[in-house]
Amino acid sequence: MRYEIRVEGHMSETLTKAFPELDHVMMAGQTVLFGPVVDEAEFYGLLARCQSLGLRVVEMRQLPEWPR
Amino acid sequence: MSAVTAIPEDPVGSTDAYVDPTGEPFLRTRFALPKVPATFLRRERLADHLDQALLTPLTVVNGAAGAGKTLLVADWAAGLTETVAWLTNDAGDQGPGMFWAYVLQALRAAGVAVSDEVGCPADAGLVDHKLLARLAAELSGRERPVVLVLDEYDHVTAPEIADQLESVLQHAEQGLRLVLVTRTEPLLPLHRYRAAGGMTEIRDAELAFTPEEAAALLDRHGLRLPVAAARALVDRTRGWAAGLRLCALAAQESPDPETYLKEFEADRSTVADYLFAEVLRQQTDRTQDLLLRVSVLERFCPDLAEALTGRGGAGPILAELHRQNAFVEHLGHTWYRLHPLFAEILRAHLRARSPDLEPELHRRAAQWLRRSGSLPETLAHGAAAGDWEFTAGALVDDLAIGQLFTGLRSDDLADLFSRMGPETTGAAAELVRAARDLSRRDLDCGLTHLHHAEQRLATGEPGEPEVAAWLSCALLEALAARLTGSPGRAEQAAETAEELEHELPAPLLDKHPELTALLLTHLGSARLWAGRFEDARTALTAVVACPGGASTALPREESLGHLALIDYLDGWPGRAERKALAAMTETERYGLPQPSGSGIGRLVLAAVAVDRDELGRARAFLDEAADACRVAQDPVTAAGRAIAAARLLLARGDTRAAVAAADPAVRADVPSPWAEGHTALVASAVHLAEGRPDSAVEVLEQVPYDDQPACAVQAARARLAAGHRDAAIDTLDRLRAEGRAGPAVTVRAMLVRAQAADEAGDTDAARALVARALVEARRERLRRPFLEAGPRVRRLLGTGPLQELASGWLASPGTRHGGPAGEAAEHSSFVVEELSGRERDVLRRLAQMMSTAEIAADLYVSVNTVKTHLKSVYRKLAVNRRADAVRRARELRLL
């Protein structure tokens, strides 16, 4: 499973290090965190981490698998 | 003045003023109402809304991190006249047992008189619903409600805790007002409370600052801002309290705050990130370093912070940070914690700046805590540092190895040490492994690790910590001895332990009563196995007498269970039953899993039920005991199970299965006279039942039953059946000298004598013996011996005065002919002694719901006379209460 989580605002480099398992990209006033998620438990863990860092999640969705 | 501020202001770190059931101090900081800083802005609209919390059972303050929930509730609670109990929930998986132990302590810390009757959970993962029912009942009796605030409730993730809270809340009625402060939706059925108007709810939208409030907050920080500018700021931060606070701090330092805030509004960074980095940058290097380092701690005092920074002067820095209301919250006296939101961000910064520092910080924290803090925190940081030699050493040196077997933390500890890798090879680590394996009854692995530990200790440097390690070895040796049925080894371990205990400081021993209790239980069990009942009783009684509490609940239950078994084997079912029930009460009180331990108490109850011919109950107890034991049993439990199961099968007439069940099939270093005796006894009874009296005699002749009165009686029975009447009487005569045997043995012996007398033609003597047996058995409700007795005795039972003695408790002999008793007999086929006319009069009025006084007036007799009639009615109907008497009388068509 691959997911992306969009949070409001541009995250600093330091803060993105709180998500070492995800890649990130800034766009249009948002930060997009994306990458593989093992299972639902990890997914909820990521959301909780966003919350505890005071990040505002505006969107999250499952991504299609990479074409192989 | 609020009840909360009345708590004595001792240092609120880890003090021994409050000690949890395992002897570890509760973290008192978790009960502290957070202090409101000077810059806090009280918002009346929210305080007014919160006042509703006193009118509704449930209040939920639900908002994002940094929304200002905690301070809002703390400020409101500090102004209440009601008693307020505060509990800050910790991160990490928290089982119901630990959660409720802390809730109970929070209530007590707030001055709520929770009686000892309520009990306390002894297993971190479990809580008994009866304990919660008792708590709810006590709370419901209060004149004024207690306000229980559970802060950071989002850390509570176990769904059963939500159910339990809901149940306590319902049953506590007007006595409890629950306030949950949380980031996430609690799992309670909120819709139901909402629909019934039973909930006060404050959510993010309401927590958000209005422009006016934002302006007032900035004003408190010395910043004047027109409302229009405040509105823009509120738009940018969405009224988020933490954001506004950081804004104020950042702008304060700026030469032109208004322009600064405009720049912030235009920036597109995430609010927390931007502001946080700004405010952190404004701090001195020293302060920044301190903040980053303490981010690995849940809470800290200056001394602990200094241990992490390696520099002095943390006190003034922390006081100043608190004054600024940036990052740190004050927990009372010298203890602080980071605001949860900033702790996370600080950890992210720490990882970014010094990625390798974290383990070292955990190690330093662990070392400080080992000197001045609590063991669980020490272990948690030691484990986080990955320093397993240190962590295992801390556990062993603290003499806490017994906590791997019993008490509130056993699961947590097992979990913590499951992460320890094989590269850790010190003596303490080996002891932890041995304890883990032995608790799983994995003897081979456990003994290997124990052996390694002993080798390491023998070659190591002597010193005081060594004593604790050797004592831990002795405990594990005793357990191994119990599991292998070797009393000699157990005695040796106990002697070693006694010598070592003198070398240890008394407070350390007092802190861990579970160690001695476990050791003596194992010793008692090993002695019992070898048939040394009196020596076993000495050790087991000492355990029962040891200090109560959750940490010793399991060994006390086990010891009471073993004592019950001794009573049963001696033929005292009533005494055995009382002790077995006491054993179960012991652990129920502490919410241990039911049944817990080896379940030996239930096995004894099963065996007693068989003696009383309550076969359904016996089956149920056996099943419950089997549920308890997922791991292989120790020899005593295995033998107890074999006795109860075989006797039940025998009573049901399943002779083949009885023979198979009678063999406990355990490996043990020494034989057990009573275990072997009972196996032979069952075999003998089966031979008799199948008409082979000679084999019945023979099978018992291989057993030395001098010390086994039950076997002696069976031998006499078999001899009588085989036609050796004199030999039978002779066997019984030798038994009489013993004197230890209780009614379960003596009643059977009298019935054998009665049969012998009847065969010899002395019917009068036989009748007299049966009468005595009936009188003695009646008190204990011992039915089985009469059902086992031959047709001659049963015929006697049906005659004259004997019938009367048997009536009311012993099933009608007439229904018993031709096979074993069924369960149905337990309920319906009691012979009911005829009620007298007057007794019927009383019973009829009882059925009309008349009181004793009314019945007396109606029948023109005294109240005492009515009571006397009632007593004999109850006796004849075998009931204890009015309602049951009426129901029973209707069943028997007496009404």
Short mmCIF file of C-alpha atoms in Angstrom, two decimals, chain A residues 7-15 17-18 28-31 48-49 51-56 58, chain B residues 63-65 154 183-184 236 238 240 268-273 340-342 344-345 348-349 351-352:
data_model
loop_
_atom_site.label_atom_id
_atom_site.label_comp_id
_atom_site.label_asym_id
_atom_site.label_seq_id
_atom_site.Cartn_x
_atom_site.Cartn_y
_atom_site.Cartn_z
CA VAL A 7 -0.80 18.79 5.44
CA GLU A 8 -1.41 22.50 5.44
CA GLY A 9 1.64 24.75 5.11
CA HIS A 10 5.25 24.13 4.27
CA MET A 11 7.06 21.88 6.71
CA SER A 12 10.65 22.67 7.59
CA GLU A 13 13.40 20.18 6.79
CA THR A 14 13.71 19.46 10.50
CA LEU A 15 10.07 18.62 10.89
CA LYS A 17 12.70 14.33 9.62
CA ALA A 18 9.95 13.30 12.01
CA ALA A 28 0.78 25.24 -3.31
CA GLY A 29 0.92 25.97 0.39
CA GLN A 30 0.86 22.30 1.30
CA THR A 31 3.35 19.60 2.17
CA ALA A 48 -1.35 10.41 15.22
CA ARG A 49 2.17 11.67 14.60
CA GLN A 51 -1.60 15.37 15.17
CA SER A 52 1.01 15.38 17.88
CA LEU A 53 3.22 17.66 15.78
CA GLY A 54 0.38 20.15 15.41
CA LEU A 55 0.05 19.51 11.69
CA ARG A 56 -3.27 20.06 9.99
CA VAL A 58 -6.14 18.37 4.74
CA GLY B 63 -9.47 19.36 20.60
CA ALA B 64 -6.22 19.32 18.65
CA ALA B 65 -2.82 19.33 20.31
CA ASP B 154 -6.23 9.88 23.93
CA ARG B 183 -7.29 14.79 21.25
CA THR B 184 -9.34 12.00 19.77
CA ARG B 236 -3.83 32.40 9.90
CA ARG B 238 -7.43 29.28 12.97
CA TRP B 240 -5.21 27.79 17.65
CA ARG B 268 3.20 29.62 4.09
CA SER B 269 4.98 27.37 6.56
CA THR B 270 3.00 25.13 8.86
CA VAL B 271 2.05 27.24 11.83
CA ALA B 272 3.64 25.20 14.59
CA ASP B 273 6.81 24.57 12.67
CA PRO B 340 3.07 17.49 24.77
CA LEU B 341 2.92 19.26 21.41
CA PHE B 342 6.35 20.79 21.78
CA GLU B 344 7.17 15.92 19.84
CA ILE B 345 8.57 18.78 17.81
CA ALA B 348 12.16 15.89 15.84
CA HIS B 349 14.68 18.72 16.23
CA ARG B 351 16.96 13.81 15.91
CA ALA B 352 17.78 16.28 13.18
#
